Amino acid sequence: MNPAAEALTRAGLIGAVSGLRSQWGMAAVAWSARPADVSVTARPWVRGATLASATGEFVANKSPGVPSRLTPGGLVPRLVLGALSGMALSRRSEGPATPVAAAAAGAVAAGAFACAGAGWRRVAGARTGDAVAAAVEDVVAVALAWVACSPAGVRPPCPRAGHARHAIEFEGTGTPGTDRAPDGPQE
């Protein structure tokens, strides 16, 4: 996948997480930062703050008195956090997308998933109870965050089983179409 497209896809995925759970996108970005990462999101105090806010949202979200995520007070923070988390995650990519494009992808996905999540909770909550519907939504948000922030990311699997995607296959022989893998030349 094109590195810029991959960065935008990751930005959209982490924005979707923010649409489902407003605080979880930034928490996932902060907690998946590598030790060598010099960004603000890798700092210990940011990690602690994002973990505390994500935990608070996890607990509060199960309460029936929480207002709809589609009110301005619920939607605007999701859009902003979706944009910020999308931009922060795209900066980690090999070929990052422009910050504006990554922020837009994160915000659009956050808005779409906020609407989808609200619809899910309304329909599924009526059938199974709100706590079950919220738990399913939590699982979806965690899965999206994992895909967005994982090192393997959103790349399709390598077409040759057993070979690393980024392995140098054409090294040293001078002959096009051959590799140094134990199974011999490519055909």
mmCIF file with all atom_site columns, C-alpha atoms in Angstrom:
data_model
loop_
_atom_site.group_PDB
_atom_site.id
_atom_site.type_symbol
_atom_site.label_atom_id
_atom_site.label_alt_id
_atom_site.label_comp_id
_atom_site.label_asym_id
_atom_site.label_entity_id
_atom_site.label_seq_id
_atom_site.pdbx_PDB_ins_code
_atom_site.Cartn_x
_atom_site.Cartn_y
_atom_site.Cartn_z
_atom_site.occupancy
_atom_site.B_iso_or_equiv
_atom_site.pdbx_formal_charge
_atom_site.auth_seq_id
_atom_site.auth_comp_id
_atom_site.auth_asym_id
_atom_site.auth_atom_id
_atom_site.pdbx_PDB_model_num
ATOM 1   C CA . MET A 1 1   ? 0.000   0.000   0.000   1.00 0.00 ? 1   MET A CA 1
ATOM 2   C CA . ASN A 1 2   ? 1.180   3.508   -0.752  1.00 0.00 ? 2   ASN A CA 1
ATOM 3   C CA . PRO A 1 3   ? 2.704   4.984   2.452   1.00 0.00 ? 3   PRO A CA 1
ATOM 4   C CA . ALA A 1 4   ? 0.587   8.131   2.281   1.00 0.00 ? 4   ALA A CA 1
ATOM 5   C CA . ALA A 1 5   ? -2.572  6.067   1.751   1.00 0.00 ? 5   ALA A CA 1
ATOM 6   C CA . GLU A 1 6   ? -1.603  3.849   4.671   1.00 0.00 ? 6   GLU A CA 1
ATOM 7   C CA . ALA A 1 7   ? -1.097  6.917   6.867   1.00 0.00 ? 7   ALA A CA 1
ATOM 8   C CA . LEU A 1 8   ? -4.535  8.244   5.894   1.00 0.00 ? 8   LEU A CA 1
ATOM 9   C CA . THR A 1 9   ? -6.119  4.842   6.505   1.00 0.00 ? 9   THR A CA 1
ATOM 10  C CA . ARG A 1 10  ? -4.569  4.685   9.960   1.00 0.00 ? 10  ARG A CA 1
ATOM 11  C CA . ALA A 1 11  ? -5.726  8.247   10.635  1.00 0.00 ? 11  ALA A CA 1
ATOM 12  C CA . GLY A 1 12  ? -9.250  7.288   9.634   1.00 0.00 ? 12  GLY A CA 1
ATOM 13  C CA . LEU A 1 13  ? -9.214  4.159   11.792  1.00 0.00 ? 13  LEU A CA 1
ATOM 14  C CA . ILE A 1 14  ? -8.007  5.991   14.880  1.00 0.00 ? 14  ILE A CA 1
ATOM 15  C CA . GLY A 1 15  ? -10.557 8.721   14.177  1.00 0.00 ? 15  GLY A CA 1
ATOM 16  C CA . ALA A 1 16  ? -13.242 6.014   14.103  1.00 0.00 ? 16  ALA A CA 1
ATOM 17  C CA . VAL A 1 17  ? -12.100 4.949   17.569  1.00 0.00 ? 17  VAL A CA 1
ATOM 18  C CA . SER A 1 18  ? -12.556 8.531   18.776  1.00 0.00 ? 18  SER A CA 1
ATOM 19  C CA . GLY A 1 19  ? -16.039 8.536   17.281  1.00 0.00 ? 19  GLY A CA 1
ATOM 20  C CA . LEU A 1 20  ? -16.977 5.472   19.305  1.00 0.00 ? 20  LEU A CA 1
ATOM 21  C CA . ARG A 1 21  ? -15.094 6.414   22.476  1.00 0.00 ? 21  ARG A CA 1
ATOM 22  C CA . SER A 1 22  ? -13.871 9.993   22.422  1.00 0.00 ? 22  SER A CA 1
ATOM 23  C CA . GLN A 1 23  ? -10.828 9.510   24.673  1.00 0.00 ? 23  GLN A CA 1
ATOM 24  C CA . TRP A 1 24  ? -9.659  6.135   23.394  1.00 0.00 ? 24  TRP A CA 1
ATOM 25  C CA . GLY A 1 25  ? -8.100  7.308   20.121  1.00 0.00 ? 25  GLY A CA 1
ATOM 26  C CA . MET A 1 26  ? -5.554  9.567   21.806  1.00 0.00 ? 26  MET A CA 1
ATOM 27  C CA . ALA A 1 27  ? -4.960  6.947   24.502  1.00 0.00 ? 27  ALA A CA 1
ATOM 28  C CA . ALA A 1 28  ? -4.186  4.333   21.839  1.00 0.00 ? 28  ALA A CA 1
ATOM 29  C CA . VAL A 1 29  ? -1.803  6.699   20.064  1.00 0.00 ? 29  VAL A CA 1
ATOM 30  C CA . ALA A 1 30  ? -0.028  7.543   23.327  1.00 0.00 ? 30  ALA A CA 1
ATOM 31  C CA . TRP A 1 31  ? 0.243   3.972   24.579  1.00 0.00 ? 31  TRP A CA 1
ATOM 32  C CA . SER A 1 32  ? 1.412   2.556   21.254  1.00 0.00 ? 32  SER A CA 1
ATOM 33  C CA . ALA A 1 33  ? 4.241   5.091   20.910  1.00 0.00 ? 33  ALA A CA 1
ATOM 34  C CA . ARG A 1 34  ? 7.672   3.534   20.653  1.00 0.00 ? 34  ARG A CA 1
ATOM 35  C CA . PRO A 1 35  ? 10.349  4.321   23.255  1.00 0.00 ? 35  PRO A CA 1
ATOM 36  C CA . ALA A 1 36  ? 12.379  6.263   20.665  1.00 0.00 ? 36  ALA A CA 1
ATOM 37  C CA . ASP A 1 37  ? 9.363   8.394   19.693  1.00 0.00 ? 37  ASP A CA 1
ATOM 38  C CA . VAL A 1 38  ? 10.026  12.044  20.574  1.00 0.00 ? 38  VAL A CA 1
ATOM 39  C CA . SER A 1 39  ? 6.458   13.261  20.123  1.00 0.00 ? 39  SER A CA 1
ATOM 40  C CA . VAL A 1 40  ? 4.378   14.698  22.925  1.00 0.00 ? 40  VAL A CA 1
ATOM 41  C CA . THR A 1 41  ? 2.139   11.620  22.912  1.00 0.00 ? 41  THR A CA 1
ATOM 42  C CA . ALA A 1 42  ? 5.046   9.418   24.079  1.00 0.00 ? 42  ALA A CA 1
ATOM 43  C CA . ARG A 1 43  ? 5.661   11.380  27.273  1.00 0.00 ? 43  ARG A CA 1
ATOM 44  C CA . PRO A 1 44  ? 4.775   9.589   30.522  1.00 0.00 ? 44  PRO A CA 1
ATOM 45  C CA . TRP A 1 45  ? 2.443   12.308  31.789  1.00 0.00 ? 45  TRP A CA 1
ATOM 46  C CA . VAL A 1 46  ? 0.490   12.234  28.508  1.00 0.00 ? 46  VAL A CA 1
ATOM 47  C CA . ARG A 1 47  ? 0.209   8.469   28.736  1.00 0.00 ? 47  ARG A CA 1
ATOM 48  C CA . GLY A 1 48  ? -1.080  8.753   32.290  1.00 0.00 ? 48  GLY A CA 1
ATOM 49  C CA . ALA A 1 49  ? -3.566  11.483  31.432  1.00 0.00 ? 49  ALA A CA 1
ATOM 50  C CA . THR A 1 50  ? -4.925  9.633   28.397  1.00 0.00 ? 50  THR A CA 1
ATOM 51  C CA . LEU A 1 51  ? -5.238  6.405   30.375  1.00 0.00 ? 51  LEU A CA 1
ATOM 52  C CA . ALA A 1 52  ? -7.125  8.190   33.154  1.00 0.00 ? 52  ALA A CA 1
ATOM 53  C CA . SER A 1 53  ? -9.491  9.906   30.716  1.00 0.00 ? 53  SER A CA 1
ATOM 54  C CA . ALA A 1 54  ? -10.099 6.701   28.732  1.00 0.00 ? 54  ALA A CA 1
ATOM 55  C CA . THR A 1 55  ? -10.803 4.782   31.938  1.00 0.00 ? 55  THR A CA 1
ATOM 56  C CA . GLY A 1 56  ? -13.178 7.481   33.135  1.00 0.00 ? 56  GLY A CA 1
ATOM 57  C CA . GLU A 1 57  ? -15.024 7.390   29.845  1.00 0.00 ? 57  GLU A CA 1
ATOM 58  C CA . PHE A 1 58  ? -15.205 3.584   29.968  1.00 0.00 ? 58  PHE A CA 1
ATOM 59  C CA . VAL A 1 59  ? -16.920 3.729   33.357  1.00 0.00 ? 59  VAL A CA 1
ATOM 60  C CA . ALA A 1 60  ? -19.141 6.750   32.647  1.00 0.00 ? 60  ALA A CA 1
ATOM 61  C CA . ASN A 1 61  ? -20.274 5.386   29.290  1.00 0.00 ? 61  ASN A CA 1
ATOM 62  C CA . LYS A 1 62  ? -22.161 2.563   30.977  1.00 0.00 ? 62  LYS A CA 1
ATOM 63  C CA . SER A 1 63  ? -24.307 5.041   32.915  1.00 0.00 ? 63  SER A CA 1
ATOM 64  C CA . PRO A 1 64  ? -27.769 5.680   31.492  1.00 0.00 ? 64  PRO A CA 1
ATOM 65  C CA . GLY A 1 65  ? -27.568 9.386   32.413  1.00 0.00 ? 65  GLY A CA 1
ATOM 66  C CA . VAL A 1 66  ? -24.799 10.190  29.917  1.00 0.00 ? 66  VAL A CA 1
ATOM 67  C CA . PRO A 1 67  ? -26.046 12.568  27.187  1.00 0.00 ? 67  PRO A CA 1
ATOM 68  C CA . SER A 1 68  ? -25.999 11.554  23.533  1.00 0.00 ? 68  SER A CA 1
ATOM 69  C CA . ARG A 1 69  ? -22.706 11.681  21.701  1.00 0.00 ? 69  ARG A CA 1
ATOM 70  C CA . LEU A 1 70  ? -24.526 13.509  18.911  1.00 0.00 ? 70  LEU A CA 1
ATOM 71  C CA . THR A 1 71  ? -25.202 16.642  20.977  1.00 0.00 ? 71  THR A CA 1
ATOM 72  C CA . PRO A 1 72  ? -22.714 19.456  20.307  1.00 0.00 ? 72  PRO A CA 1
ATOM 73  C CA . GLY A 1 73  ? -21.065 18.799  23.672  1.00 0.00 ? 73  GLY A CA 1
ATOM 74  C CA . GLY A 1 74  ? -20.479 15.159  22.701  1.00 0.00 ? 74  GLY A CA 1
ATOM 75  C CA . LEU A 1 75  ? -19.778 15.459  18.986  1.00 0.00 ? 75  LEU A CA 1
ATOM 76  C CA . VAL A 1 76  ? -17.375 18.406  18.852  1.00 0.00 ? 76  VAL A CA 1
ATOM 77  C CA . PRO A 1 77  ? -14.800 16.810  21.200  1.00 0.00 ? 77  PRO A CA 1
ATOM 78  C CA . ARG A 1 78  ? -14.996 13.577  19.178  1.00 0.00 ? 78  ARG A CA 1
ATOM 79  C CA . LEU A 1 79  ? -14.300 15.461  15.960  1.00 0.00 ? 79  LEU A CA 1
ATOM 80  C CA . VAL A 1 80  ? -11.405 17.396  17.503  1.00 0.00 ? 80  VAL A CA 1
ATOM 81  C CA . LEU A 1 81  ? -9.893  14.322  19.165  1.00 0.00 ? 81  LEU A CA 1
ATOM 82  C CA . GLY A 1 82  ? -10.391 12.292  15.983  1.00 0.00 ? 82  GLY A CA 1
ATOM 83  C CA . ALA A 1 83  ? -8.504  14.953  14.024  1.00 0.00 ? 83  ALA A CA 1
ATOM 84  C CA . LEU A 1 84  ? -5.705  15.202  16.600  1.00 0.00 ? 84  LEU A CA 1
ATOM 85  C CA . SER A 1 85  ? -5.251  11.469  17.000  1.00 0.00 ? 85  SER A CA 1
ATOM 86  C CA . GLY A 1 86  ? -5.319  10.941  13.226  1.00 0.00 ? 86  GLY A CA 1
ATOM 87  C CA . MET A 1 87  ? -2.686  13.619  12.744  1.00 0.00 ? 87  MET A CA 1
ATOM 88  C CA . ALA A 1 88  ? -0.499  12.265  15.570  1.00 0.00 ? 88  ALA A CA 1
ATOM 89  C CA . LEU A 1 89  ? -0.661  8.706   14.285  1.00 0.00 ? 89  LEU A CA 1
ATOM 90  C CA . SER A 1 90  ? 0.056   9.661   10.675  1.00 0.00 ? 90  SER A CA 1
ATOM 91  C CA . ARG A 1 91  ? 3.290   11.389  11.719  1.00 0.00 ? 91  ARG A CA 1
ATOM 92  C CA . ARG A 1 92  ? 4.674   7.969   12.684  1.00 0.00 ? 92  ARG A CA 1
ATOM 93  C CA . SER A 1 93  ? 4.280   6.540   9.192   1.00 0.00 ? 93  SER A CA 1
ATOM 94  C CA . GLU A 1 94  ? 7.149   6.037   6.790   1.00 0.00 ? 94  GLU A CA 1
ATOM 95  C CA . GLY A 1 95  ? 5.568   8.448   4.331   1.00 0.00 ? 95  GLY A CA 1
ATOM 96  C CA . PRO A 1 96  ? 3.190   10.544  6.371   1.00 0.00 ? 96  PRO A CA 1
ATOM 97  C CA . ALA A 1 97  ? 0.242   12.217  4.776   1.00 0.00 ? 97  ALA A CA 1
ATOM 98  C CA . THR A 1 98  ? -0.097  15.956  5.125   1.00 0.00 ? 98  THR A CA 1
ATOM 99  C CA . PRO A 1 99  ? -1.272  16.934  8.597   1.00 0.00 ? 99  PRO A CA 1
ATOM 100 C CA . VAL A 1 100 ? -4.408  18.550  7.185   1.00 0.00 ? 100 VAL A CA 1
ATOM 101 C CA . ALA A 1 101 ? -5.373  15.417  5.246   1.00 0.00 ? 101 ALA A CA 1
ATOM 102 C CA . ALA A 1 102 ? -4.733  13.158  8.261   1.00 0.00 ? 102 ALA A CA 1
ATOM 103 C CA . ALA A 1 103 ? -6.730  15.472  10.520  1.00 0.00 ? 103 ALA A CA 1
ATOM 104 C CA . ALA A 1 104 ? -9.578  15.537  8.011   1.00 0.00 ? 104 ALA A CA 1
ATOM 105 C CA . ALA A 1 105 ? -9.579  11.730  7.728   1.00 0.00 ? 105 ALA A CA 1
ATOM 106 C CA . GLY A 1 106 ? -9.648  11.394  11.510  1.00 0.00 ? 106 GLY A CA 1
ATOM 107 C CA . ALA A 1 107 ? -12.428 13.951  11.965  1.00 0.00 ? 107 ALA A CA 1
ATOM 108 C CA . VAL A 1 108 ? -14.616 12.550  9.172   1.00 0.00 ? 108 VAL A CA 1
ATOM 109 C CA . ALA A 1 109 ? -14.246 9.004   10.510  1.00 0.00 ? 109 ALA A CA 1
ATOM 110 C CA . ALA A 1 110 ? -14.963 10.215  14.053  1.00 0.00 ? 110 ALA A CA 1
ATOM 111 C CA . GLY A 1 111 ? -18.187 11.871  12.891  1.00 0.00 ? 111 GLY A CA 1
ATOM 112 C CA . ALA A 1 112 ? -19.285 8.841   10.885  1.00 0.00 ? 112 ALA A CA 1
ATOM 113 C CA . PHE A 1 113 ? -18.570 6.401   13.695  1.00 0.00 ? 113 PHE A CA 1
ATOM 114 C CA . ALA A 1 114 ? -20.195 8.641   16.293  1.00 0.00 ? 114 ALA A CA 1
ATOM 115 C CA . CYS A 1 115 ? -23.404 8.474   14.257  1.00 0.00 ? 115 CYS A CA 1
ATOM 116 C CA . ALA A 1 116 ? -23.020 4.737   13.623  1.00 0.00 ? 116 ALA A CA 1
ATOM 117 C CA . GLY A 1 117 ? -22.297 4.061   17.289  1.00 0.00 ? 117 GLY A CA 1
ATOM 118 C CA . ALA A 1 118 ? -25.327 6.045   18.407  1.00 0.00 ? 118 ALA A CA 1
ATOM 119 C CA . GLY A 1 119 ? -27.504 4.099   15.974  1.00 0.00 ? 119 GLY A CA 1
ATOM 120 C CA . TRP A 1 120 ? -26.018 0.810   17.174  1.00 0.00 ? 120 TRP A CA 1
ATOM 121 C CA . ARG A 1 121 ? -26.654 1.647   20.807  1.00 0.00 ? 121 ARG A CA 1
ATOM 122 C CA . ARG A 1 122 ? -30.250 2.652   20.071  1.00 0.00 ? 122 ARG A CA 1
ATOM 123 C CA . VAL A 1 123 ? -31.082 -0.525  18.114  1.00 0.00 ? 123 VAL A CA 1
ATOM 124 C CA . ALA A 1 124 ? -28.942 -3.094  19.943  1.00 0.00 ? 124 ALA A CA 1
ATOM 125 C CA . GLY A 1 125 ? -29.585 -1.530  23.334  1.00 0.00 ? 125 GLY A CA 1
ATOM 126 C CA . ALA A 1 126 ? -33.321 -2.015  22.859  1.00 0.00 ? 126 ALA A CA 1
ATOM 127 C CA . ARG A 1 127 ? -32.775 -5.720  22.154  1.00 0.00 ? 127 ARG A CA 1
ATOM 128 C CA . THR A 1 128 ? -29.956 -6.711  24.495  1.00 0.00 ? 128 THR A CA 1
ATOM 129 C CA . GLY A 1 129 ? -29.773 -3.922  27.021  1.00 0.00 ? 129 GLY A CA 1
ATOM 130 C CA . ASP A 1 130 ? -27.552 -0.878  26.895  1.00 0.00 ? 130 ASP A CA 1
ATOM 131 C CA . ALA A 1 131 ? -24.673 -2.445  28.845  1.00 0.00 ? 131 ALA A CA 1
ATOM 132 C CA . VAL A 1 132 ? -24.304 -5.302  26.352  1.00 0.00 ? 132 VAL A CA 1
ATOM 133 C CA . ALA A 1 133 ? -24.498 -2.940  23.379  1.00 0.00 ? 133 ALA A CA 1
ATOM 134 C CA . ALA A 1 134 ? -21.887 -0.690  25.021  1.00 0.00 ? 134 ALA A CA 1
ATOM 135 C CA . ALA A 1 135 ? -19.587 -3.671  25.655  1.00 0.00 ? 135 ALA A CA 1
ATOM 136 C CA . VAL A 1 136 ? -19.782 -4.713  22.001  1.00 0.00 ? 136 VAL A CA 1
ATOM 137 C CA . GLU A 1 137 ? -18.971 -1.143  21.011  1.00 0.00 ? 137 GLU A CA 1
ATOM 138 C CA . ASP A 1 138 ? -15.977 -1.231  23.385  1.00 0.00 ? 138 ASP A CA 1
ATOM 139 C CA . VAL A 1 139 ? -14.668 -4.377  21.680  1.00 0.00 ? 139 VAL A CA 1
ATOM 140 C CA . VAL A 1 140 ? -15.039 -2.789  18.230  1.00 0.00 ? 140 VAL A CA 1
ATOM 141 C CA . ALA A 1 141 ? -13.209 0.349   19.414  1.00 0.00 ? 141 ALA A CA 1
ATOM 142 C CA . VAL A 1 142 ? -10.333 -1.713  20.852  1.00 0.00 ? 142 VAL A CA 1
ATOM 143 C CA . ALA A 1 143 ? -10.052 -3.764  17.648  1.00 0.00 ? 143 ALA A CA 1
ATOM 144 C CA . LEU A 1 144 ? -9.969  -0.635  15.478  1.00 0.00 ? 144 LEU A CA 1
ATOM 145 C CA . ALA A 1 145 ? -7.342  0.953   17.735  1.00 0.00 ? 145 ALA A CA 1
ATOM 146 C CA . TRP A 1 146 ? -5.224  -2.178  17.597  1.00 0.00 ? 146 TRP A CA 1
ATOM 147 C CA . VAL A 1 147 ? -5.333  -2.296  13.781  1.00 0.00 ? 147 VAL A CA 1
ATOM 148 C CA . ALA A 1 148 ? -4.611  1.430   13.493  1.00 0.00 ? 148 ALA A CA 1
ATOM 149 C CA . CYS A 1 149 ? -1.673  1.438   15.906  1.00 0.00 ? 149 CYS A CA 1
ATOM 150 C CA . SER A 1 150 ? -0.117  -1.992  15.344  1.00 0.00 ? 150 SER A CA 1
ATOM 151 C CA . PRO A 1 151 ? 3.246   -2.202  13.570  1.00 0.00 ? 151 PRO A CA 1
ATOM 152 C CA . ALA A 1 152 ? 1.755   -4.493  10.925  1.00 0.00 ? 152 ALA A CA 1
ATOM 153 C CA . GLY A 1 153 ? -0.970  -1.926  10.416  1.00 0.00 ? 153 GLY A CA 1
ATOM 154 C CA . VAL A 1 154 ? -3.397  -2.280  7.578   1.00 0.00 ? 154 VAL A CA 1
ATOM 155 C CA . ARG A 1 155 ? -1.160  -3.908  5.023   1.00 0.00 ? 155 ARG A CA 1
ATOM 156 C CA . PRO A 1 156 ? -2.438  -6.972  3.220   1.00 0.00 ? 156 PRO A CA 1
ATOM 157 C CA . PRO A 1 157 ? -0.607  -10.199 4.063   1.00 0.00 ? 157 PRO A CA 1
ATOM 158 C CA . CYS A 1 158 ? 2.561   -10.988 2.156   1.00 0.00 ? 158 CYS A CA 1
ATOM 159 C CA . PRO A 1 159 ? 1.724   -13.038 -0.937  1.00 0.00 ? 159 PRO A CA 1
ATOM 160 C CA . ARG A 1 160 ? 4.567   -15.483 -0.234  1.00 0.00 ? 160 ARG A CA 1
ATOM 161 C CA . ALA A 1 161 ? 3.907   -17.367 2.971   1.00 0.00 ? 161 ALA A CA 1
ATOM 162 C CA . GLY A 1 162 ? 6.809   -17.427 5.367   1.00 0.00 ? 162 GLY A CA 1
ATOM 163 C CA . HIS A 1 163 ? 8.562   -14.361 4.000   1.00 0.00 ? 163 HIS A CA 1
ATOM 164 C CA . ALA A 1 164 ? 8.787   -11.035 5.746   1.00 0.00 ? 164 ALA A CA 1
ATOM 165 C CA . ARG A 1 165 ? 7.111   -8.209  3.872   1.00 0.00 ? 165 ARG A CA 1
ATOM 166 C CA . HIS A 1 166 ? 10.098  -5.909  4.067   1.00 0.00 ? 166 HIS A CA 1
ATOM 167 C CA . ALA A 1 167 ? 12.773  -8.516  3.471   1.00 0.00 ? 167 ALA A CA 1
ATOM 168 C CA . ILE A 1 168 ? 15.274  -7.630  0.777   1.00 0.00 ? 168 ILE A CA 1
ATOM 169 C CA . GLU A 1 169 ? 14.611  -10.329 -1.793  1.00 0.00 ? 169 GLU A CA 1
ATOM 170 C CA . PHE A 1 170 ? 16.748  -9.179  -4.711  1.00 0.00 ? 170 PHE A CA 1
ATOM 171 C CA . GLU A 1 171 ? 19.962  -8.557  -2.875  1.00 0.00 ? 171 GLU A CA 1
ATOM 172 C CA . GLY A 1 172 ? 23.357  -9.401  -4.267  1.00 0.00 ? 172 GLY A CA 1
ATOM 173 C CA . THR A 1 173 ? 22.726  -11.789 -7.153  1.00 0.00 ? 173 THR A CA 1
ATOM 174 C CA . GLY A 1 174 ? 22.462  -9.279  -9.975  1.00 0.00 ? 174 GLY A CA 1
ATOM 175 C CA . THR A 1 175 ? 19.868  -11.495 -11.588 1.00 0.00 ? 175 THR A CA 1
ATOM 176 C CA . PRO A 1 176 ? 16.370  -10.045 -11.778 1.00 0.00 ? 176 PRO A CA 1
ATOM 177 C CA . GLY A 1 177 ? 13.658  -12.310 -10.431 1.00 0.00 ? 177 GLY A CA 1
ATOM 178 C CA . THR A 1 178 ? 15.787  -14.275 -8.010  1.00 0.00 ? 178 THR A CA 1
ATOM 179 C CA . ASP A 1 179 ? 15.938  -14.047 -4.315  1.00 0.00 ? 179 ASP A CA 1
ATOM 180 C CA . ARG A 1 180 ? 18.076  -15.417 -1.562  1.00 0.00 ? 180 ARG A CA 1
ATOM 181 C CA . ALA A 1 181 ? 15.263  -17.296 0.139   1.00 0.00 ? 181 ALA A CA 1
ATOM 182 C CA . PRO A 1 182 ? 15.813  -21.014 0.828   1.00 0.00 ? 182 PRO A CA 1
ATOM 183 C CA . ASP A 1 183 ? 13.107  -22.033 -1.627  1.00 0.00 ? 183 ASP A CA 1
ATOM 184 C CA . GLY A 1 184 ? 15.034  -20.668 -4.639  1.00 0.00 ? 184 GLY A CA 1
ATOM 185 C CA . PRO A 1 185 ? 14.266  -18.210 -7.420  1.00 0.00 ? 185 PRO A CA 1
ATOM 186 C CA . GLN A 1 186 ? 10.922  -16.560 -7.934  1.00 0.00 ? 186 GLN A CA 1
ATOM 187 C CA . GLU A 1 187 ? 8.974   -17.543 -10.984 1.00 0.00 ? 187 GLU A CA 1
#
